[in-house]
Coordinates of C-alpha atoms in Angstrom, one line a residue:
X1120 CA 72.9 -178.6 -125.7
X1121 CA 74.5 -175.2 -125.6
X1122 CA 73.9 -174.5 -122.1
X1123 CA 74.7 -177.7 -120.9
X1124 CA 78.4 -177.5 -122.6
X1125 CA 78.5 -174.0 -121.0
X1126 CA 78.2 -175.3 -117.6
X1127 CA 80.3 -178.4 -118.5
X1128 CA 83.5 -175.9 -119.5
X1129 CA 82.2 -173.4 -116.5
X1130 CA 82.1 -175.9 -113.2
X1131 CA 84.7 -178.0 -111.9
X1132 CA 84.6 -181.3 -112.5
X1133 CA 85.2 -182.1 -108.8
X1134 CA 86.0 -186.4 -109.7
X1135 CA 88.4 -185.3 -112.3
X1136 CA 90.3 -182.8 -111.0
X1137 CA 91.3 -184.4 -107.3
X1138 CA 91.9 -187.8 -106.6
X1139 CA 94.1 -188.7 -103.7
X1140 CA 93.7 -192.1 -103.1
X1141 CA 90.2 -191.9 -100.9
X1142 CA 87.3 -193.9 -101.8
X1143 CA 85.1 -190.9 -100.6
X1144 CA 87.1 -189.0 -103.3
X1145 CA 84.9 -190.5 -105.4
X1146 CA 82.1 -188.6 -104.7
X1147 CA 80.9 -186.0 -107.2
X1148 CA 78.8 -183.0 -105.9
X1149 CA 75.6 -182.6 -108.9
X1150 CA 77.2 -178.5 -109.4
X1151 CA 80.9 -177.4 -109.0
X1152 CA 82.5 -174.3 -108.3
X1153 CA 82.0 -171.8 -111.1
X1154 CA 84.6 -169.6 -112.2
X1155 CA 83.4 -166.1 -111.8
X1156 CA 86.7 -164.2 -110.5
X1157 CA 88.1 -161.7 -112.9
X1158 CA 91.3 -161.1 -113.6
X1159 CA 91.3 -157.7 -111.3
X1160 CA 89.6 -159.4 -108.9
X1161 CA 92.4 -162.1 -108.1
X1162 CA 95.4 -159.3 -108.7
X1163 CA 93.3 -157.0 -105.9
X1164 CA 92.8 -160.0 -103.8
X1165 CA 96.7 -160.7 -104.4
X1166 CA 98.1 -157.6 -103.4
X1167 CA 95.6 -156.3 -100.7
X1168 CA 92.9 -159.9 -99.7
X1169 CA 92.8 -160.5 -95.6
X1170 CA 95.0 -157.5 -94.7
X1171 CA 93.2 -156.3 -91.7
X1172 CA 94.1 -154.6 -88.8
X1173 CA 97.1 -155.7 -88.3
X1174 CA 99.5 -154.0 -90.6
X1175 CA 98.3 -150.5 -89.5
X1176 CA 98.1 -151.4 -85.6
X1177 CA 100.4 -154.3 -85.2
X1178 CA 103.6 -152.3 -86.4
X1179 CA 103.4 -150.7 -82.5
X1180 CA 104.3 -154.1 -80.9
X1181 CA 107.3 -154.6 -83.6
X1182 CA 109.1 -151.5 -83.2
X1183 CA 108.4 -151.4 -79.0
X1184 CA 110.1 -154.7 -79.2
X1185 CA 112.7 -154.7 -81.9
X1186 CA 113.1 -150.7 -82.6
X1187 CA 113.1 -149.1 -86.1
X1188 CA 115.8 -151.0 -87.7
X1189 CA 115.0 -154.6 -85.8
X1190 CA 111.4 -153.7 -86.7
X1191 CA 113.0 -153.2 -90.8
X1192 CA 114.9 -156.8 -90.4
X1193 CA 112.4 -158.2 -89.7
X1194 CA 109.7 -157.7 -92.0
X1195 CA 112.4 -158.0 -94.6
X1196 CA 113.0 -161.4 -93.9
X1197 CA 109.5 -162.3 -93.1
X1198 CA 108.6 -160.6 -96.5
X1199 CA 111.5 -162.9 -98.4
X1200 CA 110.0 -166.3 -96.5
X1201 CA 106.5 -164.7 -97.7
X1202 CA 107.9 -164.5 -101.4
X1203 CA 109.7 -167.7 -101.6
X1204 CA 106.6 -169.4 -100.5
X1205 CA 104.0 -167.8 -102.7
X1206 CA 106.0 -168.4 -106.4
X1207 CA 106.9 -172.0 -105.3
X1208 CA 103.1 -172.1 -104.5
X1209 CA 101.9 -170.3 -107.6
X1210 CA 103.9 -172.5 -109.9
X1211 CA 101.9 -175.1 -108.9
X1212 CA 98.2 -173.9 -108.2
X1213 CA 99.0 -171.5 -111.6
X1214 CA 99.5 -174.9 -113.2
X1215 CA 96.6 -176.8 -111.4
X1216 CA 93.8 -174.3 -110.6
X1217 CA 91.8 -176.9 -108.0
X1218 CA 89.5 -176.8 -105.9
X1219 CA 91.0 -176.8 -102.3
X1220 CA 94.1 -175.2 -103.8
X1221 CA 97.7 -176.0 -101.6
X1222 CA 95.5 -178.5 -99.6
X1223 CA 94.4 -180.9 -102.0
X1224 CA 98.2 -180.4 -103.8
X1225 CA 99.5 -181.9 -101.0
X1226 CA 97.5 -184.8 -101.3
X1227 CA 98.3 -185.2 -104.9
X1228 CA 102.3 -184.7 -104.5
X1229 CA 103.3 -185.4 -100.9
X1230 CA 100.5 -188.1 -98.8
X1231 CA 97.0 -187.8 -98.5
X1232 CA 97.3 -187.7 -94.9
X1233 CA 99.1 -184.0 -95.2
X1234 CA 96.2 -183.0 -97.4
X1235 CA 94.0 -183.5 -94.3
X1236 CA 96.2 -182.2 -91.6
X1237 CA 96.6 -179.0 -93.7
X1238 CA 93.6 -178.5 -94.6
X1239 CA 92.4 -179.0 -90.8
X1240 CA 94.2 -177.3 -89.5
X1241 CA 94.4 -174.3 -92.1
X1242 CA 90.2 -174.5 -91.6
X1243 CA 90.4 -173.6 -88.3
X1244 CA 93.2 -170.9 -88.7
X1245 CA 90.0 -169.3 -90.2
X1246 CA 86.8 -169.6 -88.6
X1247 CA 89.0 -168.5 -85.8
X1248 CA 90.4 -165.1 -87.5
X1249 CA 87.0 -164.3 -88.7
X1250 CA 85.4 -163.8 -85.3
X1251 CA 87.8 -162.1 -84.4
X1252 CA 88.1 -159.1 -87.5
X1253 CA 84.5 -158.9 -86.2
X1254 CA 85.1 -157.6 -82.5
X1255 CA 87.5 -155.5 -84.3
X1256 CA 85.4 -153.5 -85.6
X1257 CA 83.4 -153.2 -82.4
X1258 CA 86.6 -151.7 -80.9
X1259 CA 87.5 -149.6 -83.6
X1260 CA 83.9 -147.8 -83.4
X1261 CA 84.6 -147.2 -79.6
X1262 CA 87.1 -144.5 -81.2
X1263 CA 83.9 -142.0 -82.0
X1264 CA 82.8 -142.6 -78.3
X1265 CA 79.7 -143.5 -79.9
X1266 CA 77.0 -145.0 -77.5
X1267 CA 76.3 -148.3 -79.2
X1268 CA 77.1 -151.8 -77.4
X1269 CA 80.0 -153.8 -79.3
X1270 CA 77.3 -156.1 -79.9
X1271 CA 75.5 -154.3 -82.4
X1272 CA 78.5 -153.4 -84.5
X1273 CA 79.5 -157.0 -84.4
X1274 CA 75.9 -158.1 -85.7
X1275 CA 76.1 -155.6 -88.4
X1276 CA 79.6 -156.5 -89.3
X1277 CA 77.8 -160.0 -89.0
X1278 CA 75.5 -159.4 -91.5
X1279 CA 77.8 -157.6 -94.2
X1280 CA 80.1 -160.4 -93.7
X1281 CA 77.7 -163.4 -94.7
X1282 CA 75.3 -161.1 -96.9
X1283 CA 78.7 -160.3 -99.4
X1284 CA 79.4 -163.9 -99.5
X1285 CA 76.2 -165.6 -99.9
X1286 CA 75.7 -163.6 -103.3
X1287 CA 78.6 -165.9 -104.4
X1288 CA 82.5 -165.5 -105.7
X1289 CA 81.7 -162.8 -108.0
X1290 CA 79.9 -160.2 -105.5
X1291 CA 82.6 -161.8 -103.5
X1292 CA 85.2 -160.4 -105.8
X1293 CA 83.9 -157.4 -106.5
X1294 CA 83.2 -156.1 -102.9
X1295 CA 87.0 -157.4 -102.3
X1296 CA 88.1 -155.1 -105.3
X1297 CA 86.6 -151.8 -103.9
X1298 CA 88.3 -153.0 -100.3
X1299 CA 91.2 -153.6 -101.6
X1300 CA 91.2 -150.2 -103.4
X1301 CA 90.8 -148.3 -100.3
X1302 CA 94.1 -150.4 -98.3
X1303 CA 96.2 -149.6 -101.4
X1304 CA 95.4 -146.0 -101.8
X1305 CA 95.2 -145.5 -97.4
X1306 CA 98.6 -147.0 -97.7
X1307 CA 100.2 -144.9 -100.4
X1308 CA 98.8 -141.7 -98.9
X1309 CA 100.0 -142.5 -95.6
X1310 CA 103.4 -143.4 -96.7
X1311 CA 103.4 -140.3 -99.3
X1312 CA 102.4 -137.9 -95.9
X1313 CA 105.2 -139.9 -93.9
X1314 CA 107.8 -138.9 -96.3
X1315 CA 106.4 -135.3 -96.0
X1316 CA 106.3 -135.2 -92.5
X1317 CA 110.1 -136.7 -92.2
X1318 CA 111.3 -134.0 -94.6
X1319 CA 109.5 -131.4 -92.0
X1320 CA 106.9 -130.5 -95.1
X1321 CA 104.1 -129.8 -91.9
X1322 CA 106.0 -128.6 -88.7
X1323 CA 109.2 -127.5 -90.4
X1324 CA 110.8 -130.2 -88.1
X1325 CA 113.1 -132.1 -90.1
X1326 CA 113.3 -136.0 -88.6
X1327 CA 115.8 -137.7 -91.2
X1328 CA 116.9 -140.5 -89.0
X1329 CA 117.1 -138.9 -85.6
X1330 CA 114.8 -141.8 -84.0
X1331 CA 117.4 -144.1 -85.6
X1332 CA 120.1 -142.5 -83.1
X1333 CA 118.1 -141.6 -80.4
X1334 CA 116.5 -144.1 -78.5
X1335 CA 118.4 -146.2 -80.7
X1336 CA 118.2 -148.2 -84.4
X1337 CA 117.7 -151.6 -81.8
X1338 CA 116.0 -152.1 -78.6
X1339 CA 117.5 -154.1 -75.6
X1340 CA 114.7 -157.1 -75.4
X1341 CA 113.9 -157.3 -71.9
X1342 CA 116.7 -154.9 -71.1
X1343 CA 119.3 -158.1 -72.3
X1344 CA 122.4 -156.0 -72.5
X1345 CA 125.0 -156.2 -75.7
X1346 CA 124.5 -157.9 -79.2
X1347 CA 122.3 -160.8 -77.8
X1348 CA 119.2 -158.4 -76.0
X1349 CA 119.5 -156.4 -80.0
X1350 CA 119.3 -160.1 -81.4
X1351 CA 116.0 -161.0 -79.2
X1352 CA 114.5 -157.9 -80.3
X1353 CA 114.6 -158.7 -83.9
X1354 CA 113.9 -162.3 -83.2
X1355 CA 110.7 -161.0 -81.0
X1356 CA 109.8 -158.2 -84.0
X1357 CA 110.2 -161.2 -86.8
X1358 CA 108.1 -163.7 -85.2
X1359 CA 104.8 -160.7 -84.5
X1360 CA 105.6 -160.1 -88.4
X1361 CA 105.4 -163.1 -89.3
X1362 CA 101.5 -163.2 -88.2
X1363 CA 100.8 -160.1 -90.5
X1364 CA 101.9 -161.9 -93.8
X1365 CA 99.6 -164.9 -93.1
X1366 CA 97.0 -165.1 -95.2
X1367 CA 98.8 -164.4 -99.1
X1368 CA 98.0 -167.7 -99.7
X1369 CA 94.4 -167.2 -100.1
X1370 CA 94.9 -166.9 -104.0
X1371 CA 95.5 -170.5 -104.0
X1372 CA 92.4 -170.9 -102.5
X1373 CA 90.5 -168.7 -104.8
X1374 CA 92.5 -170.3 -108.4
X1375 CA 89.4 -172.7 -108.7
X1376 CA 87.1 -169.9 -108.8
X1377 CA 89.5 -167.6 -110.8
X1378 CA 88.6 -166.9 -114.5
X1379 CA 91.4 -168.4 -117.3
X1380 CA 93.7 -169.1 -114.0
X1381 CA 96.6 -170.1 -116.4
X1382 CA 96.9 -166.6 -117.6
X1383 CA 95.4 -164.4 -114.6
X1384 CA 97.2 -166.5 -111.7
X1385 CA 100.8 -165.9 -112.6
X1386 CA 100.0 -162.0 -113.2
X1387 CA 98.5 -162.0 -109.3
X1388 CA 101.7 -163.8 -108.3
X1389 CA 103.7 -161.8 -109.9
X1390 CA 102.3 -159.0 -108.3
X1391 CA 103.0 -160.2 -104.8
X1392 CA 106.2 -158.3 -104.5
X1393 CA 104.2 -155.3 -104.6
X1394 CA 102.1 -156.4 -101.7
X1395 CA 105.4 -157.0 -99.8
X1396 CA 107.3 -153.7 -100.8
X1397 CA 104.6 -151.4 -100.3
X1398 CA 102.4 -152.2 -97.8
X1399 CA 105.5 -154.1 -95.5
X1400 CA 108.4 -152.8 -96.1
X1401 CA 107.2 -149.2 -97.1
X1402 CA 104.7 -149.0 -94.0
X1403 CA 107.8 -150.4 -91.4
X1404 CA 110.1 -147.8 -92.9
X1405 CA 108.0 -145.0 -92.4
X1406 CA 106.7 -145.8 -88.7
X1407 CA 110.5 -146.4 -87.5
X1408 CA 111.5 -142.6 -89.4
X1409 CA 108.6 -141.1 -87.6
X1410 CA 107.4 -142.7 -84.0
X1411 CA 110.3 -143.5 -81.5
X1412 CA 110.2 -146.7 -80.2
X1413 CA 110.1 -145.4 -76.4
X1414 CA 107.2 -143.2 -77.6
X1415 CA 104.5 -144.3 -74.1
X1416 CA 101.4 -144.4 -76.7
X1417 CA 103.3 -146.9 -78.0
X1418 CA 104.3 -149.2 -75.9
X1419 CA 101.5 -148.8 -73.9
X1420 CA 99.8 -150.5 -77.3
X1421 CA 95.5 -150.8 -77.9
X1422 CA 93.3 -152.1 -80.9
X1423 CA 92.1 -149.1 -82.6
X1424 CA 93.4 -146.5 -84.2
X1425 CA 95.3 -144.2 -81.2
X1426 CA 97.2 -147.9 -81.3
X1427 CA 98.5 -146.8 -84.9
X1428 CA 102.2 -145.4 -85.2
X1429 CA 100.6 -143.9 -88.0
X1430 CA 98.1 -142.0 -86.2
X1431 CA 100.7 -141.4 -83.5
X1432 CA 102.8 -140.1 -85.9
X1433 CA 100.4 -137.4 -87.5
X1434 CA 99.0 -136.3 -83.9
X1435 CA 102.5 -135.8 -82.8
X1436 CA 102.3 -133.1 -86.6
X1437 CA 99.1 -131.8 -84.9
X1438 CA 97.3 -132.5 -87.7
X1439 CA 93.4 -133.1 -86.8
X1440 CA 91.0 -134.8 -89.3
X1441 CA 93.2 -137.7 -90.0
X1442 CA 93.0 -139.7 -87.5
X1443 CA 89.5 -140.4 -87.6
X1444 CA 89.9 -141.1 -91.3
X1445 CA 92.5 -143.7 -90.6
X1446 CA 89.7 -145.0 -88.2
X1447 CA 87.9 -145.7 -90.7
X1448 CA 90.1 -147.3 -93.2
X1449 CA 91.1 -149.6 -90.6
X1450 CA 86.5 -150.4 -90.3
X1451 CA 86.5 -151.3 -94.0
X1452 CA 90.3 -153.5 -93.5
X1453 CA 88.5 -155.4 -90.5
X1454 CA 85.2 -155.8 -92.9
X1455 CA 87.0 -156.8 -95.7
X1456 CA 89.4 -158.9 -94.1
X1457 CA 86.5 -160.4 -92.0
X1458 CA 84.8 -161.1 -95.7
X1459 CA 88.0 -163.2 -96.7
X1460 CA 88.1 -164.9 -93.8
X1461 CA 85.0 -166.7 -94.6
X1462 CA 85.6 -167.3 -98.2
X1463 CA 88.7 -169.1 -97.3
X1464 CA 87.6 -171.1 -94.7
X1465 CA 84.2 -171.9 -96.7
X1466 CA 86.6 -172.7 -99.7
X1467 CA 88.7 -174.9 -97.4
X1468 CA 86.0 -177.1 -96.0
X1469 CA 84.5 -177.8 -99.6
X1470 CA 88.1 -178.9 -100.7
X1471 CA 88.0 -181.1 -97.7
X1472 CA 84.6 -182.6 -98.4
X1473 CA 86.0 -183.4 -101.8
X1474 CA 88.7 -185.4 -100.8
X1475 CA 86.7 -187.2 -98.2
X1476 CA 88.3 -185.4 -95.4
X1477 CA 84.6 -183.5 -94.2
X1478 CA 81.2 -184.8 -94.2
X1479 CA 79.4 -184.8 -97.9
X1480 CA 77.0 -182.6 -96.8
X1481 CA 79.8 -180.2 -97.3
X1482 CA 80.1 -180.8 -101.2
X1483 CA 76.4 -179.1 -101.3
X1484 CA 76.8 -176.7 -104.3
X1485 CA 74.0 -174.1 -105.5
X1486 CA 73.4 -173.9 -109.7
X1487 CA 75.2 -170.8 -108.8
X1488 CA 78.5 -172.5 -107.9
X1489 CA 78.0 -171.3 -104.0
X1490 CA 79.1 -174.0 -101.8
X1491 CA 76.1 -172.9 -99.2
X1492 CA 76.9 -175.9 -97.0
X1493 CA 80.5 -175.0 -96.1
X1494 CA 79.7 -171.2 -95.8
X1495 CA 76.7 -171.5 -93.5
X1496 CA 78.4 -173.8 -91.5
X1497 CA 81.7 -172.0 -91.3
X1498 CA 79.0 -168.8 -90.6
X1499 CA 78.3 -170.4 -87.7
X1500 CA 81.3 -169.8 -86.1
X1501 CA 81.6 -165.8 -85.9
X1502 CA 78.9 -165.4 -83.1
X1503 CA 82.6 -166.5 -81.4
X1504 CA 83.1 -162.9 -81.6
X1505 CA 80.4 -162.7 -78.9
X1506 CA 82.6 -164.1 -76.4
X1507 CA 84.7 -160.6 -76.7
X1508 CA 81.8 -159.2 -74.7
X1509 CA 82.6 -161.0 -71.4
X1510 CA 86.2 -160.8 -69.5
X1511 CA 86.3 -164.6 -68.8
X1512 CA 85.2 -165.6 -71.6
X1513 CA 87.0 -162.7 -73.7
X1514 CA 90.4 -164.7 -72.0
X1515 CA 89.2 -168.3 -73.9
X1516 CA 88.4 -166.2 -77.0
X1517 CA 92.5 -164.7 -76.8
X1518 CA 93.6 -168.3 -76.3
X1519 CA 92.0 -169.4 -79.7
X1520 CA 93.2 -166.4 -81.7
X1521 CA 96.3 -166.8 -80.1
X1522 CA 96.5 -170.2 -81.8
X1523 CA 96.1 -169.5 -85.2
X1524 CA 99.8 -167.7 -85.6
X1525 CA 101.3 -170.8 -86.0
X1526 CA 99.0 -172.7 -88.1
X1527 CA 99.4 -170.2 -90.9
X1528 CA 103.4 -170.7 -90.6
X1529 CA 102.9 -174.6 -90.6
X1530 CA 100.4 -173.9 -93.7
X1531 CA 103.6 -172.0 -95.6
X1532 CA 106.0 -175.0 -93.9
X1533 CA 103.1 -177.7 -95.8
X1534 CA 103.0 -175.8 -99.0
X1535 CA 106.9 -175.3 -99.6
X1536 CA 107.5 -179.1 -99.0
X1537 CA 104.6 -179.7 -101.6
X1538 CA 106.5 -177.6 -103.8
X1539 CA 109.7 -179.3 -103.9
X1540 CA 108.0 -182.8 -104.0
X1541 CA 106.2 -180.9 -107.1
X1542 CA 109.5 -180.1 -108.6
X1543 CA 111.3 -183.5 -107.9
X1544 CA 108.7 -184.8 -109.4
X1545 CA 108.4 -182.9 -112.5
X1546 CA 112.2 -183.5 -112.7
X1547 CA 112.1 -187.3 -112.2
X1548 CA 109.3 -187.6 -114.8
X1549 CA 111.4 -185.6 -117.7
X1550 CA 108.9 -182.5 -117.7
X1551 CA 110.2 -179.4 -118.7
X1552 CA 108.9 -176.7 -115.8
X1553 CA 109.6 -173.9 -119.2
X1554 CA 105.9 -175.4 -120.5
X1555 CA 104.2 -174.5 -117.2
X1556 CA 102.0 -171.4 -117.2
X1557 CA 104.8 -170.0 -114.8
X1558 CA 107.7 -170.8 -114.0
X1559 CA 109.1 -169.3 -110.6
X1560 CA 112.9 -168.2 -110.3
X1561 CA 115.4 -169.0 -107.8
X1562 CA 114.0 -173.3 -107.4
X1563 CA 114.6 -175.3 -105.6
X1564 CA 116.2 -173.3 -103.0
X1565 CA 113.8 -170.5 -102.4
X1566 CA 111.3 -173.6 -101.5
X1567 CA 114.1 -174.9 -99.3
X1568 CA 114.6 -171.4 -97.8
X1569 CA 110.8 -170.7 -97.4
X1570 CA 110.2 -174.2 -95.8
X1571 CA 113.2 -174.0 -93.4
X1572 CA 112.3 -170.9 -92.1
X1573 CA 109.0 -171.7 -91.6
X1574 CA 109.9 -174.4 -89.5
X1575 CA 112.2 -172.3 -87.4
X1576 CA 109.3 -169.7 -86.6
X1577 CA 107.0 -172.3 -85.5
X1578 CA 109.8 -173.8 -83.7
X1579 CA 110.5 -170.7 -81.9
X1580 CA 107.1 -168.9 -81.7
X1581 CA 106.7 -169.1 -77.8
X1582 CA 110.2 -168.9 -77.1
X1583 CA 109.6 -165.8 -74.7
X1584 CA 108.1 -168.1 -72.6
X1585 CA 110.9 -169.8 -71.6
X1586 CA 113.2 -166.5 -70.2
X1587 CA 114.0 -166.0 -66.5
X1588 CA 110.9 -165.0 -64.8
X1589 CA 108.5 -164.7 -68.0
X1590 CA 107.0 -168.3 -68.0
X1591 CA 102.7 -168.4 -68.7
X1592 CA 101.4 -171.6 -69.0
X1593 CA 98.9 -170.5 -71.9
X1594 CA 101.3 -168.4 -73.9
X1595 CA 103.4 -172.1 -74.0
X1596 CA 100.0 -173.8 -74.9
X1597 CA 98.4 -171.7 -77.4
X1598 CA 102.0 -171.5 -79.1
X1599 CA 102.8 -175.0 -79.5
X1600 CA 99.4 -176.5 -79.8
X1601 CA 99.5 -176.3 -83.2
X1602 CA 103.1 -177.9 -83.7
X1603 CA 102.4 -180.7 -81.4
X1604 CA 98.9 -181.0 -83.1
X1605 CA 100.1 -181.4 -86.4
X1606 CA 102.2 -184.6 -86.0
X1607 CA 99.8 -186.1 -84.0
X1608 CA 97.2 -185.8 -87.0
X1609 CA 99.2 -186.9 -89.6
X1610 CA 100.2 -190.2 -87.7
X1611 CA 96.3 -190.9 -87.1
X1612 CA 95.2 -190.2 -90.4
X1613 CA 98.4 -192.6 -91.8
X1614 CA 97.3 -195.1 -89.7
X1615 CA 93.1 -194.3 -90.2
X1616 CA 93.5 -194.4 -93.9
X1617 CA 96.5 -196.3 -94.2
X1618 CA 97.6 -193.9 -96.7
X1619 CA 101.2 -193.9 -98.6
X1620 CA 103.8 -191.2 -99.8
X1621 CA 103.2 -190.6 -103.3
X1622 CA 106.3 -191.8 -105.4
X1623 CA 108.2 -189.2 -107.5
X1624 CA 107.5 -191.3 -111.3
X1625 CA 103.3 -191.8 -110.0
X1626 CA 102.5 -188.4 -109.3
X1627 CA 99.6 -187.4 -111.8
X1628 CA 101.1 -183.9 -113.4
X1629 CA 98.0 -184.7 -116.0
X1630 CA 94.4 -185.7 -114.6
X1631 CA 92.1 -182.3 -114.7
X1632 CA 94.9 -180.2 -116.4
X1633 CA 93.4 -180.7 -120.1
X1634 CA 90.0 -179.5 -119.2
X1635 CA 90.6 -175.9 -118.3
X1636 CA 91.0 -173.4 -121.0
X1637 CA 91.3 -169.5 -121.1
X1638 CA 89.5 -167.8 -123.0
X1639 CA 91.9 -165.8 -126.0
X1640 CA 92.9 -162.6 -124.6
X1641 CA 90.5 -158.9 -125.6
X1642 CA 92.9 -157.0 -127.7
X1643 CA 94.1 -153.7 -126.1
X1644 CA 91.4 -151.1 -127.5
X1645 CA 93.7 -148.0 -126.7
X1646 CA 96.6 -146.5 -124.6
X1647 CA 94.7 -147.0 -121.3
X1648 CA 93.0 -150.2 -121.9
X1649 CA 96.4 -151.7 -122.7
X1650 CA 97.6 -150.2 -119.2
X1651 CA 94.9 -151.1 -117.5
X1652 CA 95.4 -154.5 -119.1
X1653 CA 99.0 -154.6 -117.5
X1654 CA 97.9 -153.6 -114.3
X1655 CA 95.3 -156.3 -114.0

């Protein structure tokens, strides 16, 4: 009887908890996700989960194309959409810890039809991303001019990969922890030796701001003279940045799995400004005080780590060692972000299974709370990675990655409009938002603001395209497949399911609320226990 209670308070009661108006809704898997994510699992996963590559290479293209300054701009104001996003978010999924997370929201506050064109369209974001973390890492190894095929590394990054997450959420959160670790430390260091290296602490060459004067704080896009070619750089610098914040979401994903999620969610979400300030803003600072944006290693660009203003930076100190050490950092970011990857897009299709939006097969659930189904399935699709191998087929394999920037803006566009359907309401409904386990500042408007500019960088993504002399046929494509997609599948799945808005006085605010409760918090043993407590 014991056990059997245990399980009852452990699983999610998939029936209870999601209901949007399908009859395949309906359908209960026999086991349910089981939460198993500690609390300094979800705040490591918060401040440090999917960052891959990216942020240590990716800076290159932003300051080549916006300069230092353009570069700053615009991972400040990519960084503000991020943060406005992610509290209106964690209000919600901090309040309702589901299964499916901002996906099956949507279906609960704005149309069941959203809920499927999200979650689509935010499954395929992923199985797309992962493949390509894994010929990441086949690159990245090319550094050490060691004599192995990509192949092999992508099989063993293969193997890590699936091998982490078939051992379930905890392992999972665990492996993500120690990843996580090693991004927030590599970052600090890097930014602590950036400081030192500005201040001449190495060469006795004091930078300060020169590279701000000389080439210049902007960069003429496409050598567009006056205020307008400075404007186009920004522009260019905040839409690549934009990319490298995809992907804080994946908390909402994780809340169903997260241990007492009405305490442990709003301290990750909290937490998200340090995610932002540090790794963004702190990195973008740094590279534009040390690397000029004219620097040839730069713009000549690359995927491992002579690609890195970083590494650029400390070669150009004549320091040795490092660089190979940054290497490696950016091996365990590709690995870990590679590991995300397929959590979320597991996670994803088993939310979509539940609301009748996937085959039931997907709802397959070990004792374990391992939704096997969805993560072989979504397995499947890394031997994508394979295609790297081959030029032609290396060109489709761009294409697809090349379409997921977009999807992950039109995920933040989906979740801000759940937001403030979740706040009207709440508001129409005489509930008090002061009861909720948080309560984020600066609403409406900062869901406003975050869903606005969402819909201007999709708008605007491939708008490069479309100066004198520049237009590619599959830069257009893979840029605005996504935003014509996404209209296109809401109107079928309207007219499929015949589905209707939810009205502001029937949303549910109540239905699988009730049955989650944390467990009272462990009393703070001593001085570090209570820090640690803070911290996590």
């Amino acid at each position: 009887m014991m056990a059997s209670q245990n399980e009852k308070d452990d699983s999610l009661d998939t029936k209870s908890q999601v209901d949007l108006g399908f009859s395949e809704a309906q359908t209960q898997p026999q086991h349910g996700l089981q939460r198993k994510l500690k609390d300094r699992h979800i705040a490591m996963i918060s401040i440090g989960g999917v960052i891959g590559t990216g942020l240590f290479v990716g800076t290159a293209n932003g300051l080549v194309n916006g300069g230092p300054v353009g570069l700053l701009l615009a991972y400040i104001v990519t960084g503000s959409m991020c943060y406005c996003m992610m509290v209106s978010l964690g209000e919600m999924i901090a309040y309702m810890p589901v299964a499916g997370g901002h996906i099956t929201l949507a279906g609960r506050f704005v149309d069941p039809a959203l809920a499927f064109t999200l979650g689509w369209m935010y499954w395929y974001n992923w199985i797309l991303v992962l493949p390509g973390e894994m010929s990441a890492v086949g690159v990245l190894m090319q550094y050490w001019d060691i004599p192995v095929s990509n192949a092999v590394w992508i099989v063993v990054c293969l193997t890590v990969i699936v091998t982490i997450n078939m051992f379930g959420a905890a392992v999972y959160g665990e492996c993500e922890f120690a990843f996580a670790s090693i991004k927030v430390v590599a970052i600090v260091g890097l930014i602590i030796l950036g400081i030192i290296l500005d201040l001449g602490g190495v060469t006795g060459d004091r930078i300060g701001f020169r590279y701000w004067i000389d080439p210049g704080p902007f960069v003429q896009f496409f050598g567009i003279s006056g205020a307008w070619g400075r404007f186009l750089g920004f522009w260019r610098s905040l839409i690549v940045s934009a990319g490298a914040y995809v992907g804080t979401e994946i908390v909402a994903i994780a809340a169903a799995e997260t241990k007492n999620p009405h305490r442990n969610l709003p301290k990750a979400i909290k937490r998200i400004y340090i995610r932002i300030l540090l790794f963004y803003i702190g990195s973008v600072i740094i590279v534009g005080l040390l690397v000029p944006s004219n620097d040839l290693r730069v713009q000549l660009g690359g995927s491992d780590a002579s690609a890195s203003p970083f590494v650029i930076a400390i070669e150009r100190a004549g320091i040795k060692a490092l660089p190979s050490i940054i290497n490696a950092v950016l091996v365990s970011a590709a690995w870990s972000a590679g590991s995300s990857d397929l959590y979320t897009s597991s996670r994803a299709l088993y939310g979509l299974a539940m609301a009748g939006n996937a085959p039931k097969i997907f709802l397959r659930v070990t004792k374990g709370g391992l939704p096997y189904a969805s993560l072989i399935f979504c397995a499947l699709f890394s031997s994508l990675a394979f295609m790297t191998l081959s030029s032609g087929a290396g060109q489709v394999f761009t294409w697809f990655q090349n379409l997921c920037g977009v999807a992950g803006m039109i995920t933040w566009l989906g979740s801000s409009i759940t937001y403030i359907r979740f706040y009207n309401g709440m508001k129409k409904q005489g509930r008090s938002r002061a009861k909720l386990p948080y309560r984020s500042p600066l609403q409406p408007y900062a869901a406003y603001y975050a869903a606005f500019m969402s819909f201007i960088v999709c708008l605007f993504s491939g708008w490069t395209t479309f100066l004198h002399g520049q237009w590619a046929t599959d830069t257009f494509i893979t840029n605005y497949f996504a935003v014509a997609l996404f209209p296109v599948m809401f109107i079928a799945c309207k007219l499929w399911r015949k589905t209707k808005f939810v009205r502001l006085e029937e949303m549910d605010f109540d239905e699988g609320v009730h049955e989650i409760e944390d467990e009272p918090l462990e009393p703070a043993k001593n001085v570090v226990h209570k820090v640690w407590q803070w911290l996590m």
